[in-house]
Short mmCIF file of C-alpha atoms (C1' of nucleotides) in Angstrom, two decimals:
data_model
loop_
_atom_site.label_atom_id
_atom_site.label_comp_id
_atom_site.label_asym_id
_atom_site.label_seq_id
_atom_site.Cartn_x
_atom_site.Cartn_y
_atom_site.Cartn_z
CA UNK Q 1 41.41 -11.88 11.15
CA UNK Q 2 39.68 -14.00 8.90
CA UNK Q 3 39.00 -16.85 10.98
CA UNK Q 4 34.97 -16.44 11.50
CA UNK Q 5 34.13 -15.50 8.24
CA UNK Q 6 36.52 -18.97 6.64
CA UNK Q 7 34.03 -21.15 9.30
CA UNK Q 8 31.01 -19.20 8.26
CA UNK Q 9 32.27 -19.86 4.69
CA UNK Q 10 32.52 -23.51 5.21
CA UNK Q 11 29.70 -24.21 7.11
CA UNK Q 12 27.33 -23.52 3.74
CA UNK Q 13 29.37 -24.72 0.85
CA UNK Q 14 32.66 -26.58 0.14
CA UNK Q 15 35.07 -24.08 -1.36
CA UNK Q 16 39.25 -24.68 -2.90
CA UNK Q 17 41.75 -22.74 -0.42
CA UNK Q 18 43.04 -20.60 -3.38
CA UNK Q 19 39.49 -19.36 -3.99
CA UNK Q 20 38.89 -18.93 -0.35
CA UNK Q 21 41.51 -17.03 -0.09
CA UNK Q 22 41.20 -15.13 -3.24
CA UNK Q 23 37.51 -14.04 -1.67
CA UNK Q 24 38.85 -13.54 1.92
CA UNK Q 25 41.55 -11.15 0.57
CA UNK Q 26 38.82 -8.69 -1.08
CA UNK Q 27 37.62 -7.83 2.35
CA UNK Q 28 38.65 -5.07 5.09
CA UNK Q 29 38.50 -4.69 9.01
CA UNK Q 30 36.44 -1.44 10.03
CA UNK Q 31 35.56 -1.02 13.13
CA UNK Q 32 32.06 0.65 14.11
CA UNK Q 33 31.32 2.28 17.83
CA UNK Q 34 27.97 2.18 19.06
CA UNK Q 35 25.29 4.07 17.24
CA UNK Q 36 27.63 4.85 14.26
CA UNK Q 37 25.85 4.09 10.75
CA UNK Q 38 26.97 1.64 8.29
CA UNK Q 39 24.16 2.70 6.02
CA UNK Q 40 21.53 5.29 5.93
CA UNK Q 41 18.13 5.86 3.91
CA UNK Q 42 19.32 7.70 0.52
CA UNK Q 43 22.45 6.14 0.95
CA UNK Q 44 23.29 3.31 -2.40
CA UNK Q 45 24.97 0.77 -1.03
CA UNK Q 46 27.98 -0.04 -2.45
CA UNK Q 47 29.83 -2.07 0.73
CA UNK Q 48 28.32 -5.68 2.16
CA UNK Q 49 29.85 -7.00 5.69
CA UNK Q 50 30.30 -9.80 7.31
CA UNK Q 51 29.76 -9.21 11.01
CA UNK Q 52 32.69 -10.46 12.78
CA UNK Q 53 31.73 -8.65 16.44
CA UNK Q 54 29.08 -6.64 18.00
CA UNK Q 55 25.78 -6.48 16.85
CA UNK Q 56 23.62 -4.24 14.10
CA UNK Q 57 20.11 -3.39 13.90
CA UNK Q 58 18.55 -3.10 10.41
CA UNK Q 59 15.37 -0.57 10.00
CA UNK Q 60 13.14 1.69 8.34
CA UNK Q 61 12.11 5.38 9.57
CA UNK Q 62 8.73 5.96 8.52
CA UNK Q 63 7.07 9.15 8.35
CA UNK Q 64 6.01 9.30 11.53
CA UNK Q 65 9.95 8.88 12.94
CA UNK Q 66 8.78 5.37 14.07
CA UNK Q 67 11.49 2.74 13.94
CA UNK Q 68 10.62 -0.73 12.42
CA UNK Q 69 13.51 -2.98 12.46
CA UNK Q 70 13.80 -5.72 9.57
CA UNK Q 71 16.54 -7.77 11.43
CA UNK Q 72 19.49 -7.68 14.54
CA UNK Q 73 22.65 -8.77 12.98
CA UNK Q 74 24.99 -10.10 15.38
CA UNK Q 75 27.72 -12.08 14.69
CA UNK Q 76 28.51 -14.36 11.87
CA UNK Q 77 25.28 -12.22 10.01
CA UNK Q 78 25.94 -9.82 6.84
CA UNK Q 79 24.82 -6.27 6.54
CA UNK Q 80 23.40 -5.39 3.31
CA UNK Q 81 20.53 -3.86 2.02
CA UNK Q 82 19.80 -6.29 -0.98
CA UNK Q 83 17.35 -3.90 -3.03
CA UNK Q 84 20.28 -0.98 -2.75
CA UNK Q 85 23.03 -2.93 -3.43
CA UNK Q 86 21.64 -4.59 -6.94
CA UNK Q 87 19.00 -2.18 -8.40
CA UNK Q 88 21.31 0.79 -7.94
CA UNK Q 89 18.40 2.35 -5.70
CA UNK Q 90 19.08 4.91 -2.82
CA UNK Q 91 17.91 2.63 0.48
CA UNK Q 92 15.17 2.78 2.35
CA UNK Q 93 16.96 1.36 5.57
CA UNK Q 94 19.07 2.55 8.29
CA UNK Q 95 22.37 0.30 9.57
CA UNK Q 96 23.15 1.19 12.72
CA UNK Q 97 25.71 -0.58 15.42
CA UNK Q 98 24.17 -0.99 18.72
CA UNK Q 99 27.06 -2.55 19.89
CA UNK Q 100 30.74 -1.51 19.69
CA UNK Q 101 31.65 -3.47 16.48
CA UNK Q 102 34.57 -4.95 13.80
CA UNK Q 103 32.78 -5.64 10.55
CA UNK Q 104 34.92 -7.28 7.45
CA UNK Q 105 33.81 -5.08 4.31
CA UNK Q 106 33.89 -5.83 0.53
CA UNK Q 107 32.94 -3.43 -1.94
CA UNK Q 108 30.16 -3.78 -4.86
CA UNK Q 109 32.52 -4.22 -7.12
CA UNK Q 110 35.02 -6.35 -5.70
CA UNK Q 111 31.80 -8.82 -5.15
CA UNK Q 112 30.98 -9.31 -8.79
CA UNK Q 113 34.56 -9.90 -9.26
CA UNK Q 114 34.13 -12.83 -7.02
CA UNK Q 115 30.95 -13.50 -8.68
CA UNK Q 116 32.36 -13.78 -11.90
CA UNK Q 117 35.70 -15.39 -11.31
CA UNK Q 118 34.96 -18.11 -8.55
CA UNK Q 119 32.11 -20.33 -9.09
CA UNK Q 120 32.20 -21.06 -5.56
CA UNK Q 121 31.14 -17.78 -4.43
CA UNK Q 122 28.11 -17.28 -6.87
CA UNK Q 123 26.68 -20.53 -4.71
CA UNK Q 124 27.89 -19.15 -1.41
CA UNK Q 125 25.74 -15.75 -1.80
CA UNK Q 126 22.90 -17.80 -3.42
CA UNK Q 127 22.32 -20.39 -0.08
CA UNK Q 128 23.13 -17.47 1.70
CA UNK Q 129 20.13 -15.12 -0.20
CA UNK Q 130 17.49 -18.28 0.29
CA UNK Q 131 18.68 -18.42 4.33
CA UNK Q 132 17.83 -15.08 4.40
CA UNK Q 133 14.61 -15.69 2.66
CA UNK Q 134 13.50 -18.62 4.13
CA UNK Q 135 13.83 -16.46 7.70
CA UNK Q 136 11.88 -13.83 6.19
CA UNK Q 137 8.95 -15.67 5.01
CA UNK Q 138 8.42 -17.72 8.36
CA UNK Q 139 8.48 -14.35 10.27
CA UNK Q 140 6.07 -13.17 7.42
CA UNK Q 141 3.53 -15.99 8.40
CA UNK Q 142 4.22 -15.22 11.92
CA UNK Q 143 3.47 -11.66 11.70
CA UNK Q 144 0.35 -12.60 9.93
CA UNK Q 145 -1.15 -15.37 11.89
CA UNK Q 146 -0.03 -14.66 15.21
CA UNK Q 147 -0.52 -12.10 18.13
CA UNK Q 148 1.69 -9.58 19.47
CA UNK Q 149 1.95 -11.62 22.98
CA UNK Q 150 2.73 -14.94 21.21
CA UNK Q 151 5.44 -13.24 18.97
CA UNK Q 152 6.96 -12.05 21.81
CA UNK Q 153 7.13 -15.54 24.17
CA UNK Q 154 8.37 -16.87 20.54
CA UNK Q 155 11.01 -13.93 19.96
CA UNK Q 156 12.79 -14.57 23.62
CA UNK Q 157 12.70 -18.26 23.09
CA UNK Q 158 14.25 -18.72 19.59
CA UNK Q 159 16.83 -15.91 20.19
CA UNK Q 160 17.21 -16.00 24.18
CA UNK Q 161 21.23 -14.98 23.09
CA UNK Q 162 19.91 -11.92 21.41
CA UNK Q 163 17.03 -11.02 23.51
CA UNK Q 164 19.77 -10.23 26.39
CA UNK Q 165 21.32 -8.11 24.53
CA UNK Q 166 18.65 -5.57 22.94
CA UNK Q 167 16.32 -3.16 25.39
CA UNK Q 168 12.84 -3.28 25.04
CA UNK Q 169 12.61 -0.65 22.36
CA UNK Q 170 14.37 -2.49 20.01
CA UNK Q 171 12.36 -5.78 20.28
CA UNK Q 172 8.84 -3.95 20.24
CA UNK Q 173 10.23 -2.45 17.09
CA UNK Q 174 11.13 -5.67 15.76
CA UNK Q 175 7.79 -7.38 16.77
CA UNK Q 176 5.78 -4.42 15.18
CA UNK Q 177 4.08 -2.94 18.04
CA UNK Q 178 4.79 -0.31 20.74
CA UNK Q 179 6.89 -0.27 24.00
CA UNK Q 180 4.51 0.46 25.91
CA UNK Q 181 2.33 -2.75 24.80
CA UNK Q 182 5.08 -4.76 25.12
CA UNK Q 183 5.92 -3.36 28.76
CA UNK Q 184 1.82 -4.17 29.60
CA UNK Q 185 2.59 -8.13 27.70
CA UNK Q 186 5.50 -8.68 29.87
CA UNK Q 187 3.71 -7.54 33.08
CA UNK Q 188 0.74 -10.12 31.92
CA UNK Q 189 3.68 -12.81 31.31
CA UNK Q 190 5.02 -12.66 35.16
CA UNK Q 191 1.71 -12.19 36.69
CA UNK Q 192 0.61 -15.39 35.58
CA UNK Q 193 3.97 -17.54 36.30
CA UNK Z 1 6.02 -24.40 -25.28
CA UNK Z 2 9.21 -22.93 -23.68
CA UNK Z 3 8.66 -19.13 -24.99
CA UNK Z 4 7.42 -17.73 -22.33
CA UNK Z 5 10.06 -19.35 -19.72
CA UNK Z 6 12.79 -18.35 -22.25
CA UNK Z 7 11.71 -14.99 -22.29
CA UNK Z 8 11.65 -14.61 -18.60
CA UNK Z 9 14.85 -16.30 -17.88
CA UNK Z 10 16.38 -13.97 -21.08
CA UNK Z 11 15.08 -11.09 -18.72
CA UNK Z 12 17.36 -11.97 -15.93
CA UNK Z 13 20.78 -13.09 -17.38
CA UNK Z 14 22.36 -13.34 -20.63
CA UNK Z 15 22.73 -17.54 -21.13
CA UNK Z 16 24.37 -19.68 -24.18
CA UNK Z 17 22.04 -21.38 -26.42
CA UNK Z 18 23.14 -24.13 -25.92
CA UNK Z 19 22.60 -24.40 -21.63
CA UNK Z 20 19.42 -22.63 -22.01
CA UNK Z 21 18.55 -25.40 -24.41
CA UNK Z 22 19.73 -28.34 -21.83
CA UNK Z 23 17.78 -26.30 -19.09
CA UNK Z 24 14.30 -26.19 -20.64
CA UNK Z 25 14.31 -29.39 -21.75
CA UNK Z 26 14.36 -30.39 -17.77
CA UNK Z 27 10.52 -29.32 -17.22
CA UNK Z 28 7.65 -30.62 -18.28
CA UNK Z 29 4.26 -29.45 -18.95
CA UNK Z 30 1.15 -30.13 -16.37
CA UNK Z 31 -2.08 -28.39 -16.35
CA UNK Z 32 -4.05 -27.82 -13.31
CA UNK Z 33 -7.53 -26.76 -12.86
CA UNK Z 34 -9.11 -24.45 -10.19
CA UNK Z 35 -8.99 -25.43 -6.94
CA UNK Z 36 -6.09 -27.84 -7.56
CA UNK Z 37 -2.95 -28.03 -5.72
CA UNK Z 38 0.99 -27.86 -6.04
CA UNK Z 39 1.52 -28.46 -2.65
CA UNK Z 40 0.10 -29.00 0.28
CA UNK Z 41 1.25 -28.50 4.01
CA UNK Z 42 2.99 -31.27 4.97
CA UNK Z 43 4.27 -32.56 1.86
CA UNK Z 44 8.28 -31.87 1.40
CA UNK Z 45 8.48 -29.53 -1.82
CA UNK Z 46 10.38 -31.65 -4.34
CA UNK Z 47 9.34 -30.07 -7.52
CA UNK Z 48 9.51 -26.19 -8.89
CA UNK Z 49 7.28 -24.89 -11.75
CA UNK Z 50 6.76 -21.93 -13.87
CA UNK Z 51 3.74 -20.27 -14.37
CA UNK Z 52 2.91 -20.44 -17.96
CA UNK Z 53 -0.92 -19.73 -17.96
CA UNK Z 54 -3.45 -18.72 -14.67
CA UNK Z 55 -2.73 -17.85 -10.91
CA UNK Z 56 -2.16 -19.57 -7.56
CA UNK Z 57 -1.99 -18.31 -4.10
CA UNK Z 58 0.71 -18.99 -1.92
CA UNK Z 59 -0.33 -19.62 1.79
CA UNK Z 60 -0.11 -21.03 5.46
CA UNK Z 61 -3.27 -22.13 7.03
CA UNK Z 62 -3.01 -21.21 10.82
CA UNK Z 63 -4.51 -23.36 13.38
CA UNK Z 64 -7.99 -21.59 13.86
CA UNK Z 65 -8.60 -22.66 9.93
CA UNK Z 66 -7.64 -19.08 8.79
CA UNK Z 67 -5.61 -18.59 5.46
CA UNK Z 68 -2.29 -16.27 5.70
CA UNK Z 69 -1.50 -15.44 1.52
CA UNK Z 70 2.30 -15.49 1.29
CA UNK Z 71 2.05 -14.39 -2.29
CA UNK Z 72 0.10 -14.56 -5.60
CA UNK Z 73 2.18 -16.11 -8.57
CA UNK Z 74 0.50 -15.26 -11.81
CA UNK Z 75 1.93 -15.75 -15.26
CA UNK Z 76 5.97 -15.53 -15.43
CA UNK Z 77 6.03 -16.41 -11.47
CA UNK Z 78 7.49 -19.64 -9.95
CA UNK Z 79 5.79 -21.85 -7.59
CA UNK Z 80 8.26 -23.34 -4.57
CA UNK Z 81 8.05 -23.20 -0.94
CA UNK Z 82 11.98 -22.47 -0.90
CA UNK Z 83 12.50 -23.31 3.06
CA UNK Z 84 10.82 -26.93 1.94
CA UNK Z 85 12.60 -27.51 -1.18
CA UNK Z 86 16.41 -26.56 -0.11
CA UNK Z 87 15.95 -28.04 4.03
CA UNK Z 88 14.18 -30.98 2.85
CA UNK Z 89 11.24 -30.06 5.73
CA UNK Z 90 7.83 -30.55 5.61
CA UNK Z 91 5.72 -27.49 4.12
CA UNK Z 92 4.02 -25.52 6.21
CA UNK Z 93 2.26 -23.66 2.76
CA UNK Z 94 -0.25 -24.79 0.57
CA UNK Z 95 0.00 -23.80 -3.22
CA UNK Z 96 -3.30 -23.91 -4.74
CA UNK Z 97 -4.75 -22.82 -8.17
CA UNK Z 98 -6.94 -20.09 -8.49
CA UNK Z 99 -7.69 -19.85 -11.87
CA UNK Z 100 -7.15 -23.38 -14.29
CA UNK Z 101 -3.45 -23.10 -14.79
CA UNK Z 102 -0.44 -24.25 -17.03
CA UNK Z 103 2.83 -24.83 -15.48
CA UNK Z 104 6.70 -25.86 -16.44
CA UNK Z 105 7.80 -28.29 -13.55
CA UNK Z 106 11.07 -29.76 -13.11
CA UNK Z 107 12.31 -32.13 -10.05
CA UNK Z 108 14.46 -31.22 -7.45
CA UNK Z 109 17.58 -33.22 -8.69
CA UNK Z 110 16.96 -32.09 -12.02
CA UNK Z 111 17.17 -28.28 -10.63
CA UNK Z 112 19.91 -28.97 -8.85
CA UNK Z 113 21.88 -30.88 -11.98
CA UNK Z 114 21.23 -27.75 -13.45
CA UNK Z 115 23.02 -26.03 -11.02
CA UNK Z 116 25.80 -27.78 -11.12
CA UNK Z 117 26.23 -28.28 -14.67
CA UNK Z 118 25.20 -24.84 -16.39
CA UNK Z 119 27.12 -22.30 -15.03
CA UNK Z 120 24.48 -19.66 -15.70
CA UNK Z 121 21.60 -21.75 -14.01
CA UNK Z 122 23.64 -21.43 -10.66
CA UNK Z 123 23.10 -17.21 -11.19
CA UNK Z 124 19.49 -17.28 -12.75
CA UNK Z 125 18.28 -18.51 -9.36
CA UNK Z 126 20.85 -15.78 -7.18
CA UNK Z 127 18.79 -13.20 -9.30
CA UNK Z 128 15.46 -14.33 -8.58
CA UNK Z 129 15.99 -15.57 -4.76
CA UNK Z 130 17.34 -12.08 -4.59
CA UNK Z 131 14.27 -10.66 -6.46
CA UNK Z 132 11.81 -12.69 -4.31
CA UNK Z 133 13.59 -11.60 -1.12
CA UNK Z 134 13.23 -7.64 -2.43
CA UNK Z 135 9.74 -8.34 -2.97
CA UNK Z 136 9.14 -9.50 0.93
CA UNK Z 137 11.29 -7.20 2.71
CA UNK Z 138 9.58 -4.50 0.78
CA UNK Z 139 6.25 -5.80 2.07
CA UNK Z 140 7.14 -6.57 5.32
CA UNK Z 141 8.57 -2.78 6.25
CA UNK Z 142 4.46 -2.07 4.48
CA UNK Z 143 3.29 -4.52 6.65
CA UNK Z 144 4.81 -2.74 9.69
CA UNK Z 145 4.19 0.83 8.94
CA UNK Z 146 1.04 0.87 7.34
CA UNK Z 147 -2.41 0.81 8.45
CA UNK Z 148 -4.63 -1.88 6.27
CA UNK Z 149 -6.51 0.88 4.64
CA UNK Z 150 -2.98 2.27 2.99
CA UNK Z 151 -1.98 -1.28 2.48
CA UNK Z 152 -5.47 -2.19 0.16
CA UNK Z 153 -4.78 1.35 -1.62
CA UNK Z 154 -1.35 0.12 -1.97
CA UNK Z 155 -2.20 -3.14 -3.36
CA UNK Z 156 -4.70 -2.38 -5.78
CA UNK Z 157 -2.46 0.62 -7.25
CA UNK Z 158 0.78 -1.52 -7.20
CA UNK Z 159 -0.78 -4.77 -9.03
CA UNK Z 160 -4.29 -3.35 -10.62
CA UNK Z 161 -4.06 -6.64 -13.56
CA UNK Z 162 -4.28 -9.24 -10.31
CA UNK Z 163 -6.67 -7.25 -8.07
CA UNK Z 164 -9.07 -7.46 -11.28
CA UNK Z 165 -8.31 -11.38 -10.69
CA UNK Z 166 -8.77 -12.09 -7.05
CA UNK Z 167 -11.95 -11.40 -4.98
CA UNK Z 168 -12.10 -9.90 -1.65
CA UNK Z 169 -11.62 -12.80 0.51
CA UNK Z 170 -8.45 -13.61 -1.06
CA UNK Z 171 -6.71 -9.58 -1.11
CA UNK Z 172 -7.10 -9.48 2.52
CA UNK Z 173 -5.80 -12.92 3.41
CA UNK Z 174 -2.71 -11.21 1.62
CA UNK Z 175 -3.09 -7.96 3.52
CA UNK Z 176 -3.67 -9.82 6.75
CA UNK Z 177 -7.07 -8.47 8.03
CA UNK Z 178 -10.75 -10.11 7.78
CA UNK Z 179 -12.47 -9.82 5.00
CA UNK Z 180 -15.43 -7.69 6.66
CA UNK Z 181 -13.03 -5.30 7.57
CA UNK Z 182 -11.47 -5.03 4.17
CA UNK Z 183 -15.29 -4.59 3.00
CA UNK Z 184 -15.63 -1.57 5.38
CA UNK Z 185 -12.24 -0.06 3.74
CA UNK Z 186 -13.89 -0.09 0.60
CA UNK Z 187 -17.23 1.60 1.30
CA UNK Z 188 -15.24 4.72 3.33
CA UNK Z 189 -13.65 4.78 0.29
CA UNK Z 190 -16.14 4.93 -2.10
CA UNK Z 191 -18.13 7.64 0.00
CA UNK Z 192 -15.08 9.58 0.17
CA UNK Z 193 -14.67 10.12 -3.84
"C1'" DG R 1 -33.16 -19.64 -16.34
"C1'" DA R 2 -33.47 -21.80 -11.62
"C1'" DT R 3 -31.14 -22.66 -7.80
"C1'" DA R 4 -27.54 -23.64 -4.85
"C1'" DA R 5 -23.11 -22.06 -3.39
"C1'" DA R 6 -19.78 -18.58 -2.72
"C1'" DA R 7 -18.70 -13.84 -1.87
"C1'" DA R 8 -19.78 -9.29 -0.10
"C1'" DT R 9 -22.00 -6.14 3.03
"C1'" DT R 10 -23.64 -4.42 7.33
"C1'" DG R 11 -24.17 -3.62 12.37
"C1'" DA R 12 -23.27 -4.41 17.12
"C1'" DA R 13 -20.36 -5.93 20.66
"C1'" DC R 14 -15.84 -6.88 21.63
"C1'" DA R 15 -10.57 -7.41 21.75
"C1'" DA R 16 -6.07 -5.88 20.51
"C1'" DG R 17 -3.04 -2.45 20.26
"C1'" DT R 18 -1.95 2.87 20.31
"C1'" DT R 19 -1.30 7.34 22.13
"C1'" DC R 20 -0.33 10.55 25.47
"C1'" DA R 21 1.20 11.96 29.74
"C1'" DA R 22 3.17 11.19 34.06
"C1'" DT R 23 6.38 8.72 36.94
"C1'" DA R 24 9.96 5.45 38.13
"C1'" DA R 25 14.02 2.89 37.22
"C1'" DT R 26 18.38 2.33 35.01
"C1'" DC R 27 22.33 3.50 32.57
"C1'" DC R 28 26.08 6.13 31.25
"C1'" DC R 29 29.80 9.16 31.34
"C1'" DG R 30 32.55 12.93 32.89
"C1'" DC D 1 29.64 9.38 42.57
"C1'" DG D 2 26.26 12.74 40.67
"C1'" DG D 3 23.25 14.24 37.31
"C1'" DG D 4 21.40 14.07 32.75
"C1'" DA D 5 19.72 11.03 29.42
"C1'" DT D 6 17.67 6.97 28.11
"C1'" DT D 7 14.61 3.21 29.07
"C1'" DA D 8 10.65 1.06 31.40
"C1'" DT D 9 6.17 1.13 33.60
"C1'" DT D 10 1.48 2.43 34.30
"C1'" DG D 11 -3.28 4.22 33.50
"C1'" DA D 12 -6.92 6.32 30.86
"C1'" DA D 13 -8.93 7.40 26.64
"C1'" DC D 14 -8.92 6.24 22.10
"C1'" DT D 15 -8.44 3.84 17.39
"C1'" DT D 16 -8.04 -0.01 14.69
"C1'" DG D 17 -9.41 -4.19 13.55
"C1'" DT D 18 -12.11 -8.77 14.89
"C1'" DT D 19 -15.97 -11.70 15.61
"C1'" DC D 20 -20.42 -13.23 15.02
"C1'" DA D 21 -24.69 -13.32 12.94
"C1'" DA D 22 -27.96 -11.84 9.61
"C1'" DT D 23 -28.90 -10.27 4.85
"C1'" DT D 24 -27.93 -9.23 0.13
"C1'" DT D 25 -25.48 -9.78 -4.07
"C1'" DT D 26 -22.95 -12.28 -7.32
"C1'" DT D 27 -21.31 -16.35 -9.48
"C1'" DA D 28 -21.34 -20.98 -11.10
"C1'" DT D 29 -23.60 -24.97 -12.68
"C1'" DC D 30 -26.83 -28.11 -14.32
#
DNA sequence: GATAAAAATTGAACAAGTTCAATAATCCCG
DNA sequence: CGGGATTATTGAACTTGTTCAATTTTTATC
């Protein structure tokens, strides 16, 4: 059961088995069909998971109903909306399975257990917070430097794995624009191979 | 020399005297003047600092020569390009003072001696990874659902002591649109009061 | 205070991306 | 396998924002 999340463990920092296993017991199986909501704007949230199968897509609704999706999370990725969790804030985001799913869930509380009592795990969710960063800030200077065609040709080439698995409404609403533009880029993209 | 670092780290997590002591006593002082730089593109990150006195922007210089403004880091704000510093990568960002600045630095080894020495350290920099990565996720969903004209309205309301700091060219190198357009946002909305 | 440099404004022509509406293709699911 | 729902494509008109070039205003410096 716990097999992905122990490699996805060790793979960032070296942790003792009785603290592994301490951590590894705090969590639960749920499983998630498709379109069913992990979180939901208004929502705190007081539950992080570690995707063990299927895939999430993380998003905002603005006023307009318009979907604008932060980040896929497929497997081996956590859902969690960081502001929500640790200012105590309803969220702003949606979490919403887009694939039949089994997530691994720990609540609020049982994470600042682990936070307090195994100094392994305070590191664990710090790499893990810059990872996320670090992704967020070079698709910040992407978004700000580069066009809508280019993000594209760069979205399907550093996640080919994912792009196969999300429809073109999801990836327009992921590069920021509509499907419609992206349906004219991709006619442009064939024409000219 | 250490007050207003002790302050802001006494903001974020309750410490022992005695680590917050050992931790201080890991930066030094440096003053830069206008125009000067913390870090270039290219150059691998191996130093963090503190803002103590001034301002700096944050950016990425994209191939046609035009600047992309990550963020601003005035007083109580900490210069690193975190994907440089932790993957030991070249920058792509360029950290330059706008104002003449004073600054806490401390190495990379010493930071990370920190870390593994004073328990506390390890959690000061969980809160403000987490913190930064609140800050951009916030922007990025603005970024994506805004137009520029509610983003410079935004701005100026959300951070009126910096706007009084920066000029024009630099704001909308931040909101990612030329500076003649941001000058055409203003006059519509000065004719419209 | 003079003067050079940097920043801000403006207009015109253009490019990028949106919106709306209609149609076609594909995917479910009972 | 049929039919309804979702997804994808296309075109035309439109909006948002860019680019370039000229001019004005402000700022910095000696």
């Amino acid at each position: 059961m716990y097999t992905l999340l122990k490699q996805s463990i060790i793979d960032k920092i070296s942790i003792p088995d009785a603290e592994m296993e301490a951590f590894c017991n705090l969590f639960c199986l749920k499983t998630l069909k498709k379109k069913e909501f992990f979180l939901r704007e208004g929502d705190i949230s007081r539950y992080e998971a570690f995707v063990k199968k299927g895939l999430f897509k993380v998003y905002h609704l603005d006023e307009k109903g318009t979907e604008h999706i932060l980040y896929f999370a497929p497997e081996n990725w956590w859902l969690v909306d960081i502001d929500s969790f640790h200012n105590n804030v309803p969220s702003m985001l949606y979490i919403e399975a887009i694939e039949d799913c089994e997530i691994l869930v720990i609540s609020q509380s049982d994470k600042e257990f682990a936070n307090q009592t195994l100094p392994s795990i305070e590191k664990l969710f710090r790499i893990m917070t810059q990872k996320a960063y670090v992704n967020l800030q070079r698709r910040m200077i992407r978004n700000l430097s580069k066009t809508a065609d280019h993000r594209y040709q760069d979205f399907i080439k550093r996640y080919p794995d994912l792009a196969v698995r999300l429809n073109n409404l999801q990836i327009s609403a992921y590069l920021g624009i509509s499907h419609e533009f992206l349906s004219k880029i991709r006619k442009k993209m064939v024409s000219k191979k």
